Amino acid sequence: MEWKYCKKQITENDLYELESLFKIELPREYKKILRECNGGRPRFNVYDSLTEKERMVKGLLPIGEEYNNNPLQVKDLLEKKSLERLVPFAEDPGGNYLCFKYINTAAAPKVVLWEHETNNTEEVADSFEEFLGKLYKI
């Protein structure tokens, strides 16, 4: 998969700190992509959800305090909305966030879309790998 518009490179320590702050283990494929292209946009950036066709991924949330809309900032927003089990990893052009939903921290998280206007979530994929497989270009 091709990624573009990458931000600064991150380290293993950056990933470890993020996992420690969230008290979770991030999906292996997600960490691999972050190492290669922090904050990047996938070349194939469209997917279909259960309720809507042709939803878009604007890009991964960049890791680093110097970036607006980094996962920690978005996590604070979600917690204010009483959505503690969501870990944001990407955004769409409309201000919604793709998140990992941890039902229990030992299992791989599902991918959900959090819609800011309704404060609702919609399941998108059973795993990050499945989500990547749903991406296409129009």
C-alpha positions as CSV (number, residue, x, y, z in Angstrom):
1,M,0.0,0.0,0.0
2,E,1.3,3.4,-0.9
3,W,1.2,6.4,1.5
4,K,1.9,10.0,0.8
5,Y,2.2,13.3,2.7
6,C,4.3,11.7,5.5
7,K,5.2,13.7,8.6
8,K,8.4,13.4,10.6
9,Q,9.7,9.8,11.3
10,I,8.8,8.3,14.7
11,T,10.8,6.0,16.9
12,E,10.0,2.7,18.7
13,N,10.0,4.8,21.9
14,D,7.2,7.1,20.4
15,L,5.1,4.0,19.8
16,Y,5.8,2.6,23.2
17,E,4.8,5.9,24.9
18,L,1.6,6.0,22.9
19,E,0.7,2.5,23.9
20,S,1.6,3.2,27.5
21,L,-0.6,6.3,27.7
22,F,-3.6,4.5,26.2
23,K,-2.8,1.3,28.2
24,I,-3.3,-0.8,25.0
25,E,-1.3,-2.6,22.4
26,L,-1.7,-1.1,18.9
27,P,-2.2,-3.4,15.9
28,R,1.1,-4.6,14.5
29,E,0.2,-3.4,10.9
30,Y,-0.7,0.0,12.1
31,K,2.6,0.4,13.9
32,K,4.4,-0.7,10.8
33,I,2.7,1.9,8.7
34,L,3.4,4.6,11.3
35,R,7.1,3.8,11.2
36,E,7.1,4.2,7.4
37,C,4.7,7.2,7.1
38,N,3.6,9.0,10.2
39,G,0.5,11.0,9.6
40,G,0.3,9.8,6.0
41,R,-2.6,9.5,3.6
42,P,-3.2,6.2,1.8
43,R,-3.2,6.3,-2.0
44,F,-6.4,4.2,-1.9
45,N,-8.4,6.3,0.6
46,V,-12.1,5.4,0.0
47,Y,-14.1,2.7,1.8
48,D,-17.7,1.6,2.2
49,S,-19.3,1.4,5.6
50,L,-22.6,-0.4,6.4
51,T,-24.6,2.8,6.0
52,E,-22.7,4.8,3.4
53,K,-20.7,4.3,0.3
54,E,-17.5,6.1,-0.6
55,R,-16.5,7.4,2.8
56,M,-13.0,8.9,2.7
57,V,-9.9,8.7,4.8
58,K,-8.2,12.2,5.0
59,G,-5.1,10.7,6.7
60,L,-3.6,9.0,9.7
61,L,-3.4,11.2,12.9
62,P,0.2,12.2,13.2
63,I,2.2,11.1,16.2
64,G,3.9,14.0,17.9
65,E,2.9,16.8,20.3
66,E,3.8,19.4,17.7
67,Y,0.9,18.3,15.5
68,N,-2.6,19.5,15.9
69,N,-5.1,16.6,15.8
70,N,-2.7,14.1,17.2
71,P,-4.2,10.9,18.8
72,L,-3.8,12.3,22.3
73,Q,-5.7,15.5,21.6
74,V,-8.5,13.6,19.8
75,K,-8.6,11.1,22.7
76,D,-9.3,13.9,25.1
77,L,-12.2,15.0,22.9
78,L,-13.6,11.5,22.8
79,E,-13.3,11.1,26.5
80,K,-15.3,14.3,27.0
81,K,-18.0,12.6,24.9
82,S,-17.8,9.5,27.2
83,L,-16.1,7.3,24.7
84,E,-13.2,6.0,26.7
85,R,-12.6,2.7,24.9
86,L,-11.9,4.4,21.5
87,V,-8.3,5.1,20.3
88,P,-8.4,7.5,17.3
89,F,-6.0,6.7,14.4
90,A,-7.3,8.6,11.3
91,E,-9.7,11.3,10.3
92,D,-12.0,12.0,7.4
93,P,-12.6,15.3,5.6
94,G,-15.8,15.9,7.6
95,G,-14.3,15.9,11.1
96,N,-15.1,12.3,12.0
97,Y,-12.5,9.9,13.3
98,L,-11.7,6.3,12.6
99,C,-10.9,4.6,15.9
100,F,-9.7,1.3,17.3
101,K,-12.4,0.0,19.7
102,Y,-11.0,-2.1,22.4
103,I,-13.5,-4.4,23.9
104,N,-10.8,-6.0,26.0
105,T,-7.1,-5.1,25.7
106,A,-6.0,-8.7,25.0
107,A,-8.0,-9.0,21.8
108,A,-7.4,-7.2,18.5
109,P,-9.5,-4.0,18.3
110,K,-12.3,-3.4,15.8
111,V,-12.3,-0.4,13.6
112,V,-15.2,2.0,14.1
113,L,-16.1,5.5,12.7
114,W,-17.0,8.1,15.3
115,E,-19.3,10.8,13.9
116,H,-18.9,14.1,15.6
117,E,-22.3,15.5,14.8
118,T,-24.2,12.6,16.3
119,N,-21.6,11.2,18.8
120,N,-22.4,7.7,17.4
121,T,-20.1,5.0,16.3
122,E,-20.4,2.7,13.4
123,E,-18.4,-0.5,13.0
124,V,-16.3,-0.5,9.9
125,A,-14.1,-3.6,10.1
126,D,-13.3,-6.4,12.5
127,S,-9.5,-5.5,12.4
128,F,-7.1,-2.9,11.0
129,E,-6.0,-5.4,8.4
130,E,-9.6,-5.9,7.2
131,F,-10.0,-2.1,7.1
132,L,-7.0,-1.7,4.9
133,G,-8.4,-4.4,2.6
134,K,-11.6,-2.3,2.1
135,L,-9.7,0.8,0.9
136,Y,-10.1,1.6,-2.8
137,K,-9.7,4.6,-5.1
138,I,-12.5,6.3,-7.1
